[in-house]
Coordinates of C-alpha atoms in Angstrom, one line a residue:
M1 CA 46.4 -18.3 15.1
T2 CA 43.4 -17.4 12.2
A3 CA 40.2 -19.1 12.9
A4 CA 38.7 -22.0 11.3
A5 CA 36.9 -21.5 8.5
P6 CA 32.8 -22.2 9.4
Q7 CA 31.5 -25.9 8.7
T8 CA 27.7 -24.8 8.2
L9 CA 28.4 -21.0 6.6
Q10 CA 29.6 -20.0 2.7
I11 CA 31.1 -16.9 3.3
A12 CA 32.7 -14.2 0.9
D13 CA 33.8 -11.6 1.9
S14 CA 35.4 -8.5 -0.9
G15 CA 37.0 -6.7 1.9
S16 CA 33.8 -4.0 2.0
R17 CA 31.4 -6.2 1.6
L18 CA 30.3 -9.5 3.1
D19 CA 27.9 -12.3 1.8
I20 CA 26.7 -15.2 4.3
A21 CA 25.1 -18.4 3.0
L22 CA 23.6 -20.3 5.3
D23 CA 25.3 -23.7 3.7
R24 CA 23.0 -27.6 4.7
P25 CA 21.0 -27.4 2.3
D26 CA 19.8 -30.8 2.2
E27 CA 18.7 -29.9 6.2
R28 CA 16.9 -27.0 4.7
N29 CA 19.4 -25.0 6.4
A30 CA 18.1 -26.3 10.2
L31 CA 20.0 -24.0 13.4
T32 CA 22.0 -26.4 15.2
F33 CA 24.8 -25.4 18.0
E34 CA 27.7 -26.0 15.5
V35 CA 26.2 -23.7 12.8
W36 CA 25.2 -20.7 16.0
D37 CA 28.4 -21.0 17.4
D38 CA 29.3 -20.1 13.2
L39 CA 27.0 -17.5 13.2
D40 CA 28.6 -16.2 16.3
R41 CA 31.9 -15.8 14.6
V42 CA 31.2 -15.0 12.1
T43 CA 28.9 -11.7 13.5
A44 CA 31.7 -11.1 15.9
G45 CA 34.2 -10.4 13.2
V46 CA 31.8 -8.1 12.0
E47 CA 31.7 -6.1 14.4
R48 CA 35.1 -5.0 14.4
R49 CA 35.5 -4.2 10.9
D50 CA 35.8 -0.8 9.7
D51 CA 36.3 -2.2 5.5
L52 CA 33.0 -3.6 5.9
R53 CA 29.5 -1.4 4.5
V54 CA 27.1 -4.2 4.1
V55 CA 26.3 -7.7 5.0
T56 CA 24.4 -9.9 3.6
L57 CA 22.3 -13.4 4.2
T58 CA 20.8 -16.2 2.4
G59 CA 20.1 -20.2 2.7
N60 CA 22.0 -22.2 -0.1
G61 CA 19.6 -24.8 -1.4
P62 CA 15.8 -24.9 -1.5
A63 CA 14.8 -22.7 1.8
F64 CA 16.1 -19.9 3.5
C65 CA 16.1 -21.7 6.9
A66 CA 13.8 -24.1 8.6
G67 CA 14.7 -22.8 12.5
V68 CA 15.8 -25.0 15.1
D69 CA 16.9 -28.6 14.4
F70 CA 15.9 -29.9 17.1
A71 CA 16.0 -34.0 16.7
A72 CA 20.6 -32.0 17.1
I73 CA 19.6 -29.7 20.0
G74 CA 18.1 -32.4 21.5
A75 CA 20.6 -35.1 21.3
A76 CA 23.1 -32.6 21.8
L77 CA 21.5 -31.3 25.5
E78 CA 20.4 -34.7 26.0
V79 CA 19.2 -34.7 29.8
E80 CA 20.6 -30.9 30.4
R81 CA 17.4 -29.2 30.0
G82 CA 17.8 -27.2 32.7
S83 CA 20.5 -25.3 30.0
Y84 CA 18.0 -24.4 27.6
P85 CA 17.1 -20.8 28.8
S86 CA 21.2 -19.2 29.0
F87 CA 21.8 -20.7 25.2
I88 CA 18.4 -19.9 24.4
R89 CA 20.2 -16.1 25.7
R90 CA 23.1 -16.9 23.7
W91 CA 21.0 -17.3 20.9
A92 CA 18.9 -13.9 21.0
T93 CA 22.7 -12.2 21.5
I94 CA 23.3 -13.8 18.6
V95 CA 20.2 -12.4 16.5
D96 CA 21.0 -9.0 17.7
R97 CA 24.3 -8.9 16.2
F98 CA 22.4 -8.3 13.4
E99 CA 20.4 -5.8 13.9
R100 CA 22.9 -4.0 16.1
V101 CA 26.2 -3.4 13.5
A102 CA 27.4 -0.5 12.1
Q103 CA 26.6 -1.9 8.5
P104 CA 22.9 -2.3 7.7
S105 CA 22.3 -6.0 6.7
I106 CA 20.7 -8.0 4.2
A107 CA 18.0 -10.7 3.7
A108 CA 17.5 -12.5 0.3
I109 CA 14.7 -14.9 1.2
N110 CA 15.3 -17.8 -1.8
G111 CA 12.8 -20.3 0.1
P112 CA 10.4 -21.0 3.5
A113 CA 12.3 -19.0 6.4
V114 CA 10.3 -20.5 9.6
G115 CA 10.8 -20.0 13.2
A116 CA 14.2 -18.9 14.0
G117 CA 15.1 -18.1 10.7
L118 CA 12.5 -15.9 10.4
E119 CA 12.8 -14.0 13.7
L120 CA 17.6 -14.2 11.8
A121 CA 15.2 -13.0 9.0
L122 CA 13.7 -9.8 10.8
A123 CA 17.1 -8.5 12.7
C124 CA 17.8 -8.0 9.1
D125 CA 17.3 -4.0 7.9
I126 CA 16.6 -5.1 4.3
R127 CA 14.5 -7.9 3.4
I128 CA 14.2 -9.7 0.0
A129 CA 12.2 -12.4 -0.8
S130 CA 11.8 -15.2 -3.6
D131 CA 8.4 -15.7 -4.7
R132 CA 8.9 -18.7 -3.8
A133 CA 9.4 -17.9 -0.4
V134 CA 6.7 -18.1 2.9
F135 CA 7.1 -17.1 6.0
A136 CA 5.6 -19.0 9.5
M137 CA 6.6 -19.5 13.4
P138 CA 4.8 -22.5 14.4
Q139 CA 6.5 -22.5 17.6
M140 CA 3.3 -22.1 19.4
R141 CA 2.2 -25.6 18.0
M142 CA 5.2 -27.5 20.3
G143 CA 4.4 -25.4 23.1
I144 CA 7.0 -22.2 22.7
V145 CA 7.2 -19.1 22.3
P146 CA 9.5 -17.6 19.6
D147 CA 12.4 -17.0 21.8
V148 CA 15.2 -15.1 20.1
G149 CA 13.3 -11.7 19.4
G150 CA 10.3 -12.9 17.2
T151 CA 7.7 -11.4 18.6
S152 CA 9.0 -8.0 19.3
R153 CA 10.6 -7.3 15.8
L154 CA 7.7 -9.5 13.9
A155 CA 5.9 -7.0 15.8
R156 CA 6.9 -3.5 14.5
A157 CA 7.2 -4.9 11.0
T158 CA 3.7 -5.7 11.1
G159 CA 1.8 -4.3 13.7
E160 CA 0.2 -6.4 16.9
A161 CA -2.5 -8.0 15.2
F162 CA -1.2 -9.5 12.5
A163 CA 1.3 -9.9 14.2
K164 CA -0.3 -12.1 16.8
D165 CA -2.7 -13.4 14.6
M166 CA 0.5 -14.9 12.6
I167 CA 1.7 -16.6 16.0
L168 CA -0.7 -18.0 17.7
T169 CA -2.4 -19.9 14.3
S170 CA 1.1 -20.6 13.4
R171 CA -0.1 -20.4 9.7
I172 CA 1.7 -20.2 6.8
V173 CA 2.5 -17.1 4.3
D174 CA 3.3 -16.5 1.1
A175 CA 5.7 -13.9 -0.4
E176 CA 2.8 -11.8 -1.4
E177 CA 0.6 -12.0 2.1
A178 CA 4.5 -11.0 3.3
L179 CA 5.2 -8.5 1.3
R180 CA 1.9 -6.2 2.5
A181 CA 1.8 -6.9 5.6
G182 CA 5.5 -5.9 6.0
I183 CA 7.7 -8.6 6.1
V184 CA 9.4 -8.3 3.5
S185 CA 9.9 -4.7 1.0
R186 CA 10.6 -5.9 -2.3
V187 CA 8.7 -10.0 -4.3
V188 CA 10.8 -11.0 -7.1
P189 CA 10.9 -13.8 -9.3
H190 CA 13.0 -17.2 -7.7
D191 CA 15.7 -16.5 -10.5
R192 CA 15.9 -12.4 -10.4
L193 CA 16.3 -12.8 -6.8
A194 CA 20.8 -13.6 -7.0
E195 CA 20.1 -10.1 -9.2
E196 CA 18.4 -7.9 -7.4
L197 CA 19.9 -8.8 -4.6
E198 CA 23.5 -7.6 -5.8
A199 CA 21.8 -4.6 -6.6
V200 CA 20.8 -3.3 -3.6
A201 CA 24.4 -4.2 -2.2
A202 CA 25.4 -2.6 -4.5
A203 CA 23.8 0.7 -4.0
V204 CA 24.2 -0.3 0.2
E205 CA 27.9 -0.2 -0.5
R206 CA 28.3 3.2 -2.7
L207 CA 26.8 4.7 0.1
P208 CA 29.6 7.9 2.1
W209 CA 30.2 6.2 4.9
P210 CA 28.8 6.1 7.3
S211 CA 25.8 7.6 7.1
A212 CA 23.8 4.3 6.0
Y213 CA 25.0 3.5 9.7
F214 CA 23.3 6.9 10.4
A215 CA 20.2 6.6 8.2
T216 CA 19.2 2.9 9.7
L217 CA 20.0 3.8 13.3
A218 CA 17.6 6.7 12.7
V219 CA 14.5 4.8 11.6
D220 CA 15.1 2.0 14.2
C221 CA 14.9 5.3 17.0
G222 CA 12.9 7.3 16.0
P223 CA 9.2 5.9 16.2
R224 CA 10.3 5.3 20.1
L225 CA 11.1 8.9 20.5
D226 CA 8.8 12.1 20.5
P227 CA 9.5 13.3 17.3
R228 CA 11.9 16.1 18.3
R229 CA 14.3 13.8 20.3
A230 CA 13.5 11.6 16.4
A231 CA 14.7 14.8 14.8
D232 CA 18.0 15.0 16.2
I233 CA 19.0 12.4 15.7
E234 CA 18.7 12.8 11.7
A235 CA 20.5 17.0 12.6
M236 CA 23.7 14.4 14.2
A237 CA 24.3 12.2 11.9
D238 CA 24.4 15.0 9.1
Q239 CA 26.7 17.4 11.1
V240 CA 29.1 14.8 10.8
M241 CA 28.3 13.9 7.0
L242 CA 28.7 17.5 5.9
R243 CA 32.0 17.5 7.4
Q244 CA 33.2 15.3 4.7
E245 CA 33.8 16.4 1.4
E246 CA 32.7 13.0 -0.1
V247 CA 28.8 14.9 0.5
W248 CA 29.2 17.9 -1.2
Q249 CA 30.8 16.3 -3.7
G250 CA 27.4 14.2 -4.4
I251 CA 25.1 17.2 -3.2
S252 CA 27.1 18.8 -6.3
D253 CA 26.4 15.9 -8.5
F254 CA 22.6 15.7 -8.0
M255 CA 22.1 18.8 -8.4
A256 CA 23.5 19.3 -10.9
A257 CA 21.8 16.1 -11.9
K258 CA 19.0 18.2 -11.9
G259 CA 17.8 16.1 -8.5
L260 CA 15.2 13.7 -9.4
R261 CA 14.3 14.1 -12.3
G262 CA 18.2 13.2 -12.7
L263 CA 17.4 9.8 -11.0
N264 CA 15.1 8.9 -14.1
R265 CA 17.3 9.3 -17.0

């Protein structure tokens, strides 16, 4: 039986690329149990796909994601508040998949990325922002800690001092400050965001497989290892890649173009 189409996500699947858009624009793409369930099914499917080369994530409407829809979550929980830790762990597992899947993931942050929405974006390998995007971790204003990996991922992206500042003060960070801090790697005018996402996704999609997976794995693991072990990961990756004829053809084409000078033409 074919799985039901997600009701809270817009999905486009080309076979080698999967585009995911959070699709509750009237609610600023806030996360309900239904959204988490849809994300769970879609990301679990990505893990089983050998044909996919890249996954993208964005939001429909003016916001990327306004975080958890606490009104909807509270109504669904009713008085069973004791279940709270268990579903947080499930949500964290769903967010982790964006970081762990073999395919590189690209977040196109089209507007506010708040709370769990920012935590979801931080799990993606590449983060591009519209100049209209803003970022915040306001959970501490409610007396709760960012709880789906946000503290550790924000600290890895920005450093501990900036992460503590942002989390403890709940302040709003604009796109340019987010770029300087390392929350995102690019900021583009809002009307160019889709074009920029297309260009980045197409570049990743063209890479010989699984070189993109090996590269993101090396970047994720390398800083936590001593330099020798980090270099070992790189060497093992290239031992696999250099067995592929496609790679040798790429090396030949690169050399024929005189290396980096050829890239500037």
